[in-house]
Amino acid sequence: MKLDTLLVVQTRTLGDELAGEPVGAWTDLRREWAKVDPISGREYLVAQQVNATTSHTIATHYFAGATSDMRLVRKRISDDAVVRQFNVESVINVGEANRWLEWRCEEVGVG
């Protein structure tokens, strides 16, 4: 499998609004090389029966603690701006082998 896209795994920060900290801001957790695949028309029809919004399957190396509460983003190297954003719907430890993660995601507009 060719991992050819560098993505950033982000987690939501639970700030203290009373202390002036942003509530619900996203924080970079780690960078991961990934294989990003849009799902095919047939897979899309099947995916809609399970979850109507899945648009991409993303593969990364396994790391402990991956959850569907995270999101994956692709950032521009020159200024670190987000150019693609994938909201995670589910994440699977493929074969429970601790080798690969399969992320089912919905790509959303950046804007």
mmCIF file of N, CA, C and O in Angstrom:
data_model
loop_
_atom_site.group_PDB
_atom_site.id
_atom_site.type_symbol
_atom_site.label_atom_id
_atom_site.label_comp_id
_atom_site.label_asym_id
_atom_site.label_seq_id
_atom_site.Cartn_x
_atom_site.Cartn_y
_atom_site.Cartn_z
ATOM 1 N N MET A 1 0.847 -1.174 0.000
ATOM 2 C CA MET A 1 0.000 0.000 0.000
ATOM 3 C C MET A 1 0.892 1.237 0.000
ATOM 4 O O MET A 1 1.799 1.340 0.812
ATOM 5 N N LYS A 2 0.615 2.160 -0.906
ATOM 6 C CA LYS A 2 1.415 3.373 -1.011
ATOM 7 C C LYS A 2 0.764 4.498 -0.210
ATOM 8 O O LYS A 2 -0.328 4.958 -0.536
ATOM 9 N N LEU A 3 1.436 4.919 0.831
ATOM 10 C CA LEU A 3 0.966 6.035 1.652
ATOM 11 C C LEU A 3 1.601 7.305 1.093
ATOM 12 O O LEU A 3 2.779 7.559 1.298
ATOM 13 N N ASP A 4 0.814 8.099 0.355
ATOM 14 C CA ASP A 4 1.392 9.207 -0.399
ATOM 15 C C ASP A 4 0.850 10.587 -0.029
ATOM 16 O O ASP A 4 1.170 11.580 -0.675
ATOM 17 N N THR A 5 0.034 10.663 1.014
ATOM 18 C CA THR A 5 -0.545 11.937 1.428
ATOM 19 C C THR A 5 -0.259 12.156 2.906
ATOM 20 O O THR A 5 -0.583 11.307 3.730
ATOM 21 N N LEU A 6 0.338 13.292 3.221
ATOM 22 C CA LEU A 6 0.629 13.602 4.620
ATOM 23 C C LEU A 6 -0.583 14.305 5.234
ATOM 24 O O LEU A 6 -1.004 15.368 4.775
ATOM 25 N N LEU A 7 -1.168 13.665 6.247
ATOM 26 C CA LEU A 7 -2.325 14.222 6.942
ATOM 27 C C LEU A 7 -1.971 14.513 8.390
ATOM 28 O O LEU A 7 -1.049 13.931 8.951
ATOM 29 N N VAL A 8 -2.726 15.399 8.981
ATOM 30 C CA VAL A 8 -2.576 15.723 10.399
ATOM 31 C C VAL A 8 -3.802 15.173 11.126
ATOM 32 O O VAL A 8 -4.936 15.429 10.725
ATOM 33 N N VAL A 9 -3.556 14.399 12.168
ATOM 34 C CA VAL A 9 -4.631 13.891 13.020
ATOM 35 C C VAL A 9 -4.858 14.952 14.089
ATOM 36 O O VAL A 9 -3.918 15.394 14.753
ATOM 37 N N GLN A 10 -6.115 15.373 14.230
ATOM 38 C CA GLN A 10 -6.436 16.408 15.206
ATOM 39 C C GLN A 10 -7.446 15.894 16.227
ATOM 40 O O GLN A 10 -8.277 15.037 15.916
ATOM 41 N N THR A 11 -7.352 16.448 17.433
ATOM 42 C CA THR A 11 -8.320 16.157 18.489
ATOM 43 C C THR A 11 -8.942 17.470 18.938
ATOM 44 O O THR A 11 -8.333 18.533 18.823
ATOM 45 N N ARG A 12 -10.153 17.368 19.440
ATOM 46 C CA ARG A 12 -10.842 18.563 19.927
ATOM 47 C C ARG A 12 -10.347 18.885 21.332
ATOM 48 O O ARG A 12 -10.272 18.026 22.196
ATOM 49 N N THR A 13 -10.011 20.159 21.534
ATOM 50 C CA THR A 13 -9.539 20.628 22.829
ATOM 51 C C THR A 13 -10.721 21.090 23.659
ATOM 52 O O THR A 13 -11.572 21.827 23.166
ATOM 53 N N LEU A 14 -10.766 20.655 24.881
ATOM 54 C CA LEU A 14 -11.821 21.084 25.794
ATOM 55 C C LEU A 14 -11.276 22.210 26.662
ATOM 56 O O LEU A 14 -10.700 21.970 27.717
ATOM 57 N N GLY A 15 -11.419 23.430 26.169
ATOM 58 C CA GLY A 15 -10.917 24.585 26.898
ATOM 59 C C GLY A 15 -11.889 25.044 27.970
ATOM 60 O O GLY A 15 -13.035 24.619 28.030
ATOM 61 N N ASP A 16 -11.414 25.935 28.807
ATOM 62 C CA ASP A 16 -12.235 26.504 29.876
ATOM 63 C C ASP A 16 -12.681 27.895 29.443
ATOM 64 O O ASP A 16 -11.907 28.847 29.448
ATOM 65 N N GLU A 17 -13.953 28.011 29.076
ATOM 66 C CA GLU A 17 -14.481 29.273 28.556
ATOM 67 C C GLU A 17 -14.318 30.403 29.579
ATOM 68 O O GLU A 17 -14.011 31.535 29.214
ATOM 69 N N LEU A 18 -14.512 30.099 30.843
ATOM 70 C CA LEU A 18 -14.395 31.127 31.879
ATOM 71 C C LEU A 18 -12.964 31.626 32.029
ATOM 72 O O LEU A 18 -12.732 32.760 32.435
ATOM 73 N N ALA A 19 -12.002 30.776 31.694
ATOM 74 C CA ALA A 19 -10.596 31.174 31.784
ATOM 75 C C ALA A 19 -10.103 31.805 30.484
ATOM 76 O O ALA A 19 -8.926 32.102 30.328
ATOM 77 N N GLY A 20 -11.012 31.985 29.515
ATOM 78 C CA GLY A 20 -10.641 32.606 28.250
ATOM 79 C C GLY A 20 -10.026 31.652 27.249
ATOM 80 O O GLY A 20 -9.478 32.077 26.235
ATOM 81 N N GLU A 21 -10.091 30.348 27.524
ATOM 82 C CA GLU A 21 -9.543 29.354 26.603
ATOM 83 C C GLU A 21 -10.599 28.994 25.564
ATOM 84 O O GLU A 21 -11.781 28.923 25.884
ATOM 85 N N PRO A 22 -10.188 28.787 24.303
ATOM 86 C CA PRO A 22 -11.173 28.426 23.277
ATOM 87 C C PRO A 22 -11.812 27.069 23.587
ATOM 88 O O PRO A 22 -11.144 26.133 23.994
ATOM 89 N N VAL A 23 -13.109 26.990 23.401
ATOM 90 C CA VAL A 23 -13.851 25.758 23.650
ATOM 91 C C VAL A 23 -14.084 25.072 22.312
ATOM 92 O O VAL A 23 -14.596 25.678 21.375
ATOM 93 N N GLY A 24 -13.697 23.828 22.210
ATOM 94 C CA GLY A 24 -13.939 23.070 20.988
ATOM 95 C C GLY A 24 -12.952 23.333 19.872
ATOM 96 O O GLY A 24 -13.218 22.968 18.730
ATOM 97 N N ALA A 25 -11.813 23.948 20.148
ATOM 98 C CA ALA A 25 -10.798 24.170 19.116
ATOM 99 C C ALA A 25 -10.117 22.844 18.786
ATOM 100 O O ALA A 25 -10.064 21.931 19.612
ATOM 101 N N TRP A 26 -9.605 22.724 17.563
ATOM 102 C CA TRP A 26 -8.902 21.507 17.148
ATOM 103 C C TRP A 26 -7.409 21.689 17.347
ATOM 104 O O TRP A 26 -6.851 22.735 17.031
ATOM 105 N N THR A 27 -6.770 20.650 17.876
ATOM 106 C CA THR A 27 -5.339 20.660 18.156
ATOM 107 C C THR A 27 -4.657 19.531 17.395
ATOM 108 O O THR A 27 -5.162 18.403 17.372
ATOM 109 N N ASP A 28 -3.510 19.842 16.773
ATOM 110 C CA ASP A 28 -2.747 18.818 16.062
ATOM 111 C C ASP A 28 -2.204 17.804 17.061
ATOM 112 O O ASP A 28 -1.580 18.170 18.053
ATOM 113 N N LEU A 29 -2.464 16.532 16.788
ATOM 114 C CA LEU A 29 -1.992 15.449 17.643
ATOM 115 C C LEU A 29 -0.735 14.816 17.072
ATOM 116 O O LEU A 29 0.253 14.612 17.761
ATOM 117 N N ARG A 30 -0.779 14.506 15.766
ATOM 118 C CA ARG A 30 0.353 13.846 15.111
ATOM 119 C C ARG A 30 0.180 13.947 13.604
ATOM 120 O O ARG A 30 -0.897 14.194 13.107
ATOM 121 N N ARG A 31 1.263 13.723 12.882
ATOM 122 C CA ARG A 31 1.233 13.667 11.420
ATOM 123 C C ARG A 31 1.340 12.210 11.002
ATOM 124 O O ARG A 31 2.093 11.451 11.605
ATOM 125 N N GLU A 32 0.578 11.840 9.978
ATOM 126 C CA GLU A 32 0.571 10.466 9.494
ATOM 127 C C GLU A 32 0.557 10.447 7.969
ATOM 128 O O GLU A 32 -0.211 11.180 7.350
ATOM 129 N N TRP A 33 1.409 9.613 7.394
ATOM 130 C CA TRP A 33 1.306 9.363 5.963
ATOM 131 C C TRP A 33 0.094 8.473 5.739
ATOM 132 O O TRP A 33 -0.159 7.553 6.514
ATOM 133 N N ALA A 34 -0.657 8.775 4.683
ATOM 134 C CA ALA A 34 -1.925 8.093 4.474
ATOM 135 C C ALA A 34 -2.171 7.806 3.003
ATOM 136 O O ALA A 34 -1.583 8.429 2.117
ATOM 137 N N LYS A 35 -3.079 6.864 2.780
ATOM 138 C CA LYS A 35 -3.621 6.588 1.449
ATOM 139 C C LYS A 35 -5.077 7.012 1.495
ATOM 140 O O LYS A 35 -5.860 6.484 2.279
ATOM 141 N N VAL A 36 -5.424 8.006 0.683
ATOM 142 C CA VAL A 36 -6.776 8.567 0.671
ATOM 143 C C VAL A 36 -7.490 8.069 -0.578
ATOM 144 O O VAL A 36 -7.029 8.297 -1.692
ATOM 145 N N ASP A 37 -8.592 7.370 -0.384
ATOM 146 C CA ASP A 37 -9.364 6.820 -1.503
ATOM 147 C C ASP A 37 -10.812 7.262 -1.421
ATOM 148 O O ASP A 37 -11.485 6.985 -0.421
ATOM 149 N N PRO A 38 -11.308 7.932 -2.481
ATOM 150 C CA PRO A 38 -12.754 8.152 -2.521
ATOM 151 C C PRO A 38 -13.424 6.806 -2.740
ATOM 152 O O PRO A 38 -12.866 5.935 -3.416
ATOM 153 N N ILE A 39 -14.566 6.599 -2.128
ATOM 154 C CA ILE A 39 -15.220 5.309 -2.328
ATOM 155 C C ILE A 39 -15.913 5.302 -3.688
ATOM 156 O O ILE A 39 -16.338 6.334 -4.191
ATOM 157 N N SER A 40 -15.987 4.135 -4.293
ATOM 158 C CA SER A 40 -16.584 3.991 -5.620
ATOM 159 C C SER A 40 -18.099 4.138 -5.537
ATOM 160 O O SER A 40 -18.685 4.103 -4.457
ATOM 161 N N GLY A 41 -18.730 4.262 -6.686
ATOM 162 C CA GLY A 41 -20.185 4.390 -6.721
ATOM 163 C C GLY A 41 -20.883 3.244 -6.033
ATOM 164 O O GLY A 41 -21.817 3.436 -5.260
ATOM 165 N N ARG A 42 -20.433 2.016 -6.276
ATOM 166 C CA ARG A 42 -21.059 0.849 -5.658
ATOM 167 C C ARG A 42 -20.830 0.858 -4.145
ATOM 168 O O ARG A 42 -21.745 0.619 -3.369
ATOM 169 N N GLU A 43 -19.586 1.142 -3.733
ATOM 170 C CA GLU A 43 -19.300 1.212 -2.301
ATOM 171 C C GLU A 43 -20.120 2.323 -1.654
ATOM 172 O O GLU A 43 -20.563 2.197 -0.524
ATOM 173 N N TYR A 44 -20.312 3.438 -2.389
ATOM 174 C CA TYR A 44 -21.080 4.551 -1.857
ATOM 175 C C TYR A 44 -22.518 4.124 -1.573
ATOM 176 O O TYR A 44 -23.077 4.455 -0.538
ATOM 177 N N LEU A 45 -23.118 3.374 -2.493
ATOM 178 C CA LEU A 45 -24.485 2.907 -2.280
ATOM 179 C C LEU A 45 -24.573 2.010 -1.051
ATOM 180 O O LEU A 45 -25.496 2.124 -0.256
ATOM 181 N N VAL A 46 -23.596 1.129 -0.886
ATOM 182 C CA VAL A 46 -23.569 0.260 0.293
ATOM 183 C C VAL A 46 -23.334 1.094 1.547
ATOM 184 O O VAL A 46 -23.995 0.906 2.569
ATOM 185 N N ALA A 47 -22.399 2.040 1.469
ATOM 186 C CA ALA A 47 -22.086 2.878 2.628
ATOM 187 C C ALA A 47 -23.289 3.707 3.051
ATOM 188 O O ALA A 47 -23.502 3.934 4.241
ATOM 189 N N GLN A 48 -24.102 4.148 2.105
ATOM 190 C CA GLN A 48 -25.268 4.944 2.447
ATOM 191 C C GLN A 48 -26.259 4.151 3.285
ATOM 192 O O GLN A 48 -26.977 4.723 4.091
ATOM 193 N N GLN A 49 -26.282 2.848 3.105
ATOM 194 C CA GLN A 49 -27.190 2.034 3.897
ATOM 195 C C GLN A 49 -26.744 1.990 5.355
ATOM 196 O O GLN A 49 -27.540 1.832 6.254
ATOM 197 N N VAL A 50 -25.428 2.129 5.563
ATOM 198 C CA VAL A 50 -24.884 2.118 6.918
ATOM 199 C C VAL A 50 -24.762 3.537 7.450
ATOM 200 O O VAL A 50 -25.159 3.849 8.551
ATOM 201 N N ASN A 51 -24.176 4.412 6.641
ATOM 202 C CA ASN A 51 -23.951 5.795 7.047
ATOM 203 C C ASN A 51 -23.997 6.657 5.799
ATOM 204 O O ASN A 51 -23.177 6.504 4.912
ATOM 205 N N ALA A 52 -24.913 7.568 5.742
ATOM 206 C CA ALA A 52 -25.199 8.305 4.518
ATOM 207 C C ALA A 52 -24.117 9.288 4.104
ATOM 208 O O ALA A 52 -24.195 9.843 3.022
ATOM 209 N N THR A 53 -23.114 9.528 4.915
ATOM 210 C CA THR A 53 -22.175 10.590 4.585
ATOM 211 C C THR A 53 -20.759 10.125 4.261
ATOM 212 O O THR A 53 -19.930 10.941 3.896
ATOM 213 N N THR A 54 -20.435 8.868 4.407
ATOM 214 C CA THR A 54 -19.078 8.407 4.133
ATOM 215 C C THR A 54 -18.697 8.690 2.692
ATOM 216 O O THR A 54 -19.409 8.314 1.770
ATOM 217 N N SER A 55 -17.577 9.385 2.481
ATOM 218 C CA SER A 55 -17.141 9.706 1.132
ATOM 219 C C SER A 55 -15.743 9.182 0.821
ATOM 220 O O SER A 55 -15.381 9.068 -0.338
ATOM 221 N N HIS A 56 -14.949 8.889 1.850
ATOM 222 C CA HIS A 56 -13.568 8.451 1.651
ATOM 223 C C HIS A 56 -13.186 7.375 2.658
ATOM 224 O O HIS A 56 -13.666 7.383 3.794
ATOM 225 N N THR A 57 -12.295 6.503 2.221
ATOM 226 C CA THR A 57 -11.624 5.564 3.104
ATOM 227 C C THR A 57 -10.163 5.983 3.143
ATOM 228 O O THR A 57 -9.555 6.212 2.098
ATOM 229 N N ILE A 58 -9.611 6.091 4.334
ATOM 230 C CA ILE A 58 -8.229 6.528 4.505
ATOM 231 C C ILE A 58 -7.491 5.477 5.315
ATOM 232 O O ILE A 58 -7.981 5.022 6.351
ATOM 233 N N ALA A 59 -6.322 5.085 4.836
ATOM 234 C CA ALA A 59 -5.496 4.102 5.538
ATOM 235 C C ALA A 59 -4.257 4.795 6.105
ATOM 236 O O ALA A 59 -3.632 5.611 5.431
ATOM 237 N N THR A 60 -3.931 4.486 7.358
ATOM 238 C CA THR A 60 -2.698 4.964 7.985
ATOM 239 C C THR A 60 -2.089 3.810 8.771
ATOM 240 O O THR A 60 -2.745 2.802 9.012
ATOM 241 N N HIS A 61 -0.847 3.999 9.187
ATOM 242 C CA HIS A 61 -0.256 3.041 10.118
ATOM 243 C C HIS A 61 -1.020 3.112 11.429
ATOM 244 O O HIS A 61 -1.559 4.157 11.807
ATOM 245 N N TYR A 62 -1.044 2.008 12.140
ATOM 246 C CA TYR A 62 -1.730 1.926 13.428
ATOM 247 C C TYR A 62 -1.045 2.815 14.460
ATOM 248 O O TYR A 62 0.186 2.928 14.502
ATOM 249 N N PHE A 63 -1.841 3.459 15.290
ATOM 250 C CA PHE A 63 -1.341 4.063 16.525
ATOM 251 C C PHE A 63 -2.435 3.940 17.575
ATOM 252 O O PHE A 63 -3.630 3.977 17.265
ATOM 253 N N ALA A 64 -2.038 3.745 18.801
ATOM 254 C CA ALA A 64 -2.991 3.560 19.895
ATOM 255 C C ALA A 64 -3.756 4.848 20.155
ATOM 256 O O ALA A 64 -3.203 5.937 20.036
ATOM 257 N N GLY A 65 -5.025 4.708 20.489
ATOM 258 C CA GLY A 65 -5.822 5.857 20.881
ATOM 259 C C GLY A 65 -6.623 6.510 19.765
ATOM 260 O O GLY A 65 -7.293 7.511 20.001
ATOM 261 N N ALA A 66 -6.565 5.985 18.553
ATOM 262 C CA ALA A 66 -7.336 6.560 17.443
ATOM 263 C C ALA A 66 -8.828 6.351 17.698
ATOM 264 O O ALA A 66 -9.255 5.259 18.048
ATOM 265 N N THR A 67 -9.626 7.425 17.544
ATOM 266 C CA THR A 67 -11.064 7.344 17.783
ATOM 267 C C THR A 67 -11.831 8.135 16.731
ATOM 268 O O THR A 67 -11.257 8.956 16.006
ATOM 269 N N SER A 68 -13.131 7.917 16.699
ATOM 270 C CA SER A 68 -13.989 8.639 15.769
ATOM 271 C C SER A 68 -14.240 10.084 16.224
ATOM 272 O O SER A 68 -14.890 10.850 15.518
ATOM 273 N N ASP A 69 -13.707 10.475 17.364
ATOM 274 C CA ASP A 69 -13.812 11.866 17.824
ATOM 275 C C ASP A 69 -12.736 12.754 17.205
ATOM 276 O O ASP A 69 -12.700 13.953 17.468
ATOM 277 N N MET A 70 -11.863 12.176 16.398
ATOM 278 C CA MET A 70 -10.773 12.915 15.771
ATOM 279 C C MET A 70 -11.188 13.375 14.382
ATOM 280 O O MET A 70 -12.243 12.994 13.881
ATOM 281 N N ARG A 71 -10.350 14.186 13.769
ATOM 282 C CA ARG A 71 -10.521 14.515 12.362
ATOM 283 C C ARG A 71 -9.150 14.491 11.710
ATOM 284 O O ARG A 71 -8.112 14.581 12.389
ATOM 285 N N LEU A 72 -9.155 14.336 10.387
ATOM 286 C CA LEU A 72 -7.921 14.307 9.614
ATOM 287 C C LEU A 72 -7.937 15.500 8.674
ATOM 288 O O LEU A 72 -8.956 15.785 8.036
ATOM 289 N N VAL A 73 -6.817 16.214 8.598
ATOM 290 C CA VAL A 73 -6.736 17.359 7.698
ATOM 291 C C VAL A 73 -5.447 17.305 6.897
ATOM 292 O O VAL A 73 -4.439 16.735 7.339
ATOM 293 N N ARG A 74 -5.523 17.867 5.713
ATOM 294 C CA ARG A 74 -4.324 18.063 4.897
ATOM 295 C C ARG A 74 -4.029 19.543 4.923
ATOM 296 O O ARG A 74 -4.907 20.368 4.685
ATOM 297 N N LYS A 75 -2.779 19.881 5.239
ATOM 298 C CA LYS A 75 -2.389 21.285 5.357
ATOM 299 C C LYS A 75 -1.414 21.658 4.247
ATOM 300 O O LYS A 75 -0.615 20.838 3.806
ATOM 301 N N ARG A 76 -1.495 22.915 3.831
ATOM 302 C CA ARG A 76 -0.552 23.448 2.857
ATOM 303 C C ARG A 76 0.787 23.659 3.562
ATOM 304 O O ARG A 76 0.837 24.180 4.676
ATOM 305 N N ILE A 77 1.860 23.243 2.943
ATOM 306 C CA ILE A 77 3.183 23.315 3.570
ATOM 307 C C ILE A 77 3.626 24.760 3.772
ATOM 308 O O ILE A 77 4.194 25.095 4.805
ATOM 309 N N SER A 78 3.328 25.634 2.816
ATOM 310 C CA SER A 78 3.841 27.003 2.871
ATOM 311 C C SER A 78 3.318 27.810 4.053
ATOM 312 O O SER A 78 4.043 28.594 4.642
ATOM 313 N N ASP A 79 2.046 27.619 4.423
ATOM 314 C CA ASP A 79 1.493 28.448 5.494
ATOM 315 C C ASP A 79 0.666 27.667 6.522
ATOM 316 O O ASP A 79 0.018 28.260 7.373
ATOM 317 N N ASP A 80 0.675 26.336 6.424
ATOM 318 C CA ASP A 80 -0.023 25.472 7.394
ATOM 319 C C ASP A 80 -1.545 25.615 7.342
ATOM 320 O O ASP A 80 -2.231 25.188 8.254
ATOM 321 N N ALA A 81 -2.064 26.207 6.262
ATOM 322 C CA ALA A 81 -3.518 26.358 6.135
ATOM 323 C C ALA A 81 -4.145 25.017 5.770
ATOM 324 O O ALA A 81 -3.580 24.239 4.997
ATOM 325 N N VAL A 82 -5.316 24.738 6.316
ATOM 326 C CA VAL A 82 -6.035 23.504 6.013
ATOM 327 C C VAL A 82 -6.605 23.598 4.600
ATOM 328 O O VAL A 82 -7.295 24.560 4.262
ATOM 329 N N VAL A 83 -6.291 22.602 3.758
ATOM 330 C CA VAL A 83 -6.812 22.589 2.390
ATOM 331 C C VAL A 83 -7.824 21.466 2.160
ATOM 332 O O VAL A 83 -8.621 21.537 1.221
ATOM 333 N N ARG A 84 -7.797 20.426 2.987
ATOM 334 C CA ARG A 84 -8.807 19.367 2.943
ATOM 335 C C ARG A 84 -9.098 18.949 4.371
ATOM 336 O O ARG A 84 -8.195 18.904 5.216
ATOM 337 N N GLN A 85 -10.367 18.623 4.624
ATOM 338 C CA GLN A 85 -10.762 18.222 5.973
ATOM 339 C C GLN A 85 -11.662 17.001 5.887
ATOM 340 O O GLN A 85 -12.613 16.978 5.115
ATOM 341 N N PHE A 86 -11.339 15.997 6.706
ATOM 342 C CA PHE A 86 -12.109 14.757 6.750
ATOM 343 C C PHE A 86 -12.619 14.541 8.175
ATOM 344 O O PHE A 86 -11.818 14.365 9.096
ATOM 345 N N ASN A 87 -13.930 14.556 8.337
ATOM 346 C CA ASN A 87 -14.525 14.239 9.627
ATOM 347 C C ASN A 87 -14.612 12.718 9.740
ATOM 348 O O ASN A 87 -15.129 12.050 8.848
ATOM 349 N N VAL A 88 -14.108 12.180 10.824
ATOM 350 C CA VAL A 88 -14.035 10.730 11.012
ATOM 351 C C VAL A 88 -15.383 10.201 11.486
ATOM 352 O O VAL A 88 -15.949 10.696 12.463
ATOM 353 N N GLU A 89 -15.885 9.209 10.783
ATOM 354 C CA GLU A 89 -17.131 8.556 11.178
ATOM 355 C C GLU A 89 -16.858 7.258 11.929
ATOM 356 O O GLU A 89 -17.589 6.902 12.832
ATOM 357 N N SER A 90 -15.791 6.551 11.531
ATOM 358 C CA SER A 90 -15.381 5.355 12.268
ATOM 359 C C SER A 90 -13.920 5.084 11.954
ATOM 360 O O SER A 90 -13.399 5.521 10.935
ATOM 361 N N VAL A 91 -13.275 4.374 12.860
ATOM 362 C CA VAL A 91 -11.885 3.971 12.658
ATOM 363 C C VAL A 91 -11.760 2.523 13.092
ATOM 364 O O VAL A 91 -12.270 2.130 14.134
ATOM 365 N N ILE A 92 -11.105 1.723 12.230
ATOM 366 C CA ILE A 92 -11.008 0.279 12.452
ATOM 367 C C ILE A 92 -9.549 -0.132 12.503
ATOM 368 O O ILE A 92 -8.760 0.250 11.631
ATOM 369 N N ASN A 93 -9.193 -0.923 13.499
ATOM 370 C CA ASN A 93 -7.882 -1.565 13.577
ATOM 371 C C ASN A 93 -7.988 -2.814 12.692
ATOM 372 O O ASN A 93 -8.541 -3.827 13.104
ATOM 373 N N VAL A 94 -7.487 -2.713 11.469
ATOM 374 C CA VAL A 94 -7.695 -3.755 10.466
ATOM 375 C C VAL A 94 -7.147 -5.096 10.960
ATOM 376 O O VAL A 94 -5.973 -5.214 11.317
ATOM 377 N N GLY A 95 -8.022 -6.090 10.997
ATOM 378 C CA GLY A 95 -7.649 -7.431 11.441
ATOM 379 C C GLY A 95 -7.208 -7.507 12.888
ATOM 380 O O GLY A 95 -6.644 -8.515 13.314
ATOM 381 N N GLU A 96 -7.436 -6.432 13.639
ATOM 382 C CA GLU A 96 -6.979 -6.341 15.032
ATOM 383 C C GLU A 96 -5.503 -6.702 15.161
ATOM 384 O O GLU A 96 -5.056 -7.272 16.155
ATOM 385 N N ALA A 97 -4.734 -6.332 14.116
ATOM 386 C CA ALA A 97 -3.319 -6.693 14.056
ATOM 387 C C ALA A 97 -2.393 -5.564 14.502
ATOM 388 O O ALA A 97 -1.170 -5.729 14.495
ATOM 389 N N ASN A 98 -2.955 -4.405 14.860
ATOM 390 C CA ASN A 98 -2.148 -3.247 15.270
ATOM 391 C C ASN A 98 -1.117 -2.860 14.219
ATOM 392 O O ASN A 98 0.006 -2.468 14.539
ATOM 393 N N ARG A 99 -1.524 -2.976 12.945
ATOM 394 C CA ARG A 99 -0.633 -2.605 11.844
ATOM 395 C C ARG A 99 -1.196 -1.457 11.021
ATOM 396 O O ARG A 99 -0.473 -0.551 10.644
ATOM 397 N N TRP A 100 -2.503 -1.516 10.704
ATOM 398 C CA TRP A 100 -3.162 -0.515 9.870
ATOM 399 C C TRP A 100 -4.433 -0.024 10.534
ATOM 400 O O TRP A 100 -5.128 -0.783 11.201
ATOM 401 N N LEU A 101 -4.736 1.244 10.296
ATOM 402 C CA LEU A 101 -6.032 1.800 10.670
ATOM 403 C C LEU A 101 -6.777 2.140 9.390
ATOM 404 O O LEU A 101 -6.185 2.665 8.446
ATOM 405 N N GLU A 102 -8.058 1.825 9.363
ATOM 406 C CA GLU A 102 -8.912 2.221 8.257
ATOM 407 C C GLU A 102 -9.916 3.232 8.796
ATOM 408 O O GLU A 102 -10.714 2.923 9.670
ATOM 409 N N TRP A 103 -9.831 4.444 8.273
ATOM 410 C CA TRP A 103 -10.700 5.540 8.691
ATOM 411 C C TRP A 103 -11.803 5.690 7.654
ATOM 412 O O TRP A 103 -11.528 5.817 6.461
ATOM 413 N N ARG A 104 -13.048 5.687 8.083
ATOM 414 C CA ARG A 104 -14.188 6.003 7.197
ATOM 415 C C ARG A 104 -14.544 7.464 7.511
ATOM 416 O O ARG A 104 -14.823 7.801 8.659
ATOM 417 N N CYS A 105 -14.504 8.288 6.472
ATOM 418 C CA CYS A 105 -14.617 9.722 6.680
ATOM 419 C C CYS A 105 -15.570 10.383 5.698
ATOM 420 O O CYS A 105 -15.860 9.844 4.624
ATOM 421 N N GLU A 106 -15.979 11.569 6.086
ATOM 422 C CA GLU A 106 -16.731 12.453 5.200
ATOM 423 C C GLU A 106 -15.846 13.671 4.949
ATOM 424 O O GLU A 106 -15.419 14.333 5.893
ATOM 425 N N GLU A 107 -15.570 13.941 3.669
ATOM 426 C CA GLU A 107 -14.817 15.167 3.355
ATOM 427 C C GLU A 107 -15.792 16.321 3.406
ATOM 428 O O GLU A 107 -16.879 16.273 2.842
ATOM 429 N N VAL A 108 -15.388 17.368 4.109
ATOM 430 C CA VAL A 108 -16.226 18.556 4.237
ATOM 431 C C VAL A 108 -15.479 19.754 3.684
ATOM 432 O O VAL A 108 -14.244 19.779 3.632
ATOM 433 N N GLY A 109 -16.241 20.744 3.264
ATOM 434 C CA GLY A 109 -15.628 21.946 2.696
ATOM 435 C C GLY A 109 -14.818 22.714 3.726
ATOM 436 O O GLY A 109 -15.127 22.715 4.913
ATOM 437 N N VAL A 110 -13.758 23.330 3.252
ATOM 438 C CA VAL A 110 -12.906 24.144 4.110
ATOM 439 C C VAL A 110 -13.223 25.598 3.782
ATOM 440 O O VAL A 110 -13.244 25.984 2.632
ATOM 441 N N GLY A 111 -13.479 26.352 4.818
ATOM 442 C CA GLY A 111 -13.816 27.623 4.393
ATOM 443 C C GLY A 111 -13.938 28.775 5.189
ATOM 444 O O GLY A 111 -14.137 29.826 4.923
#
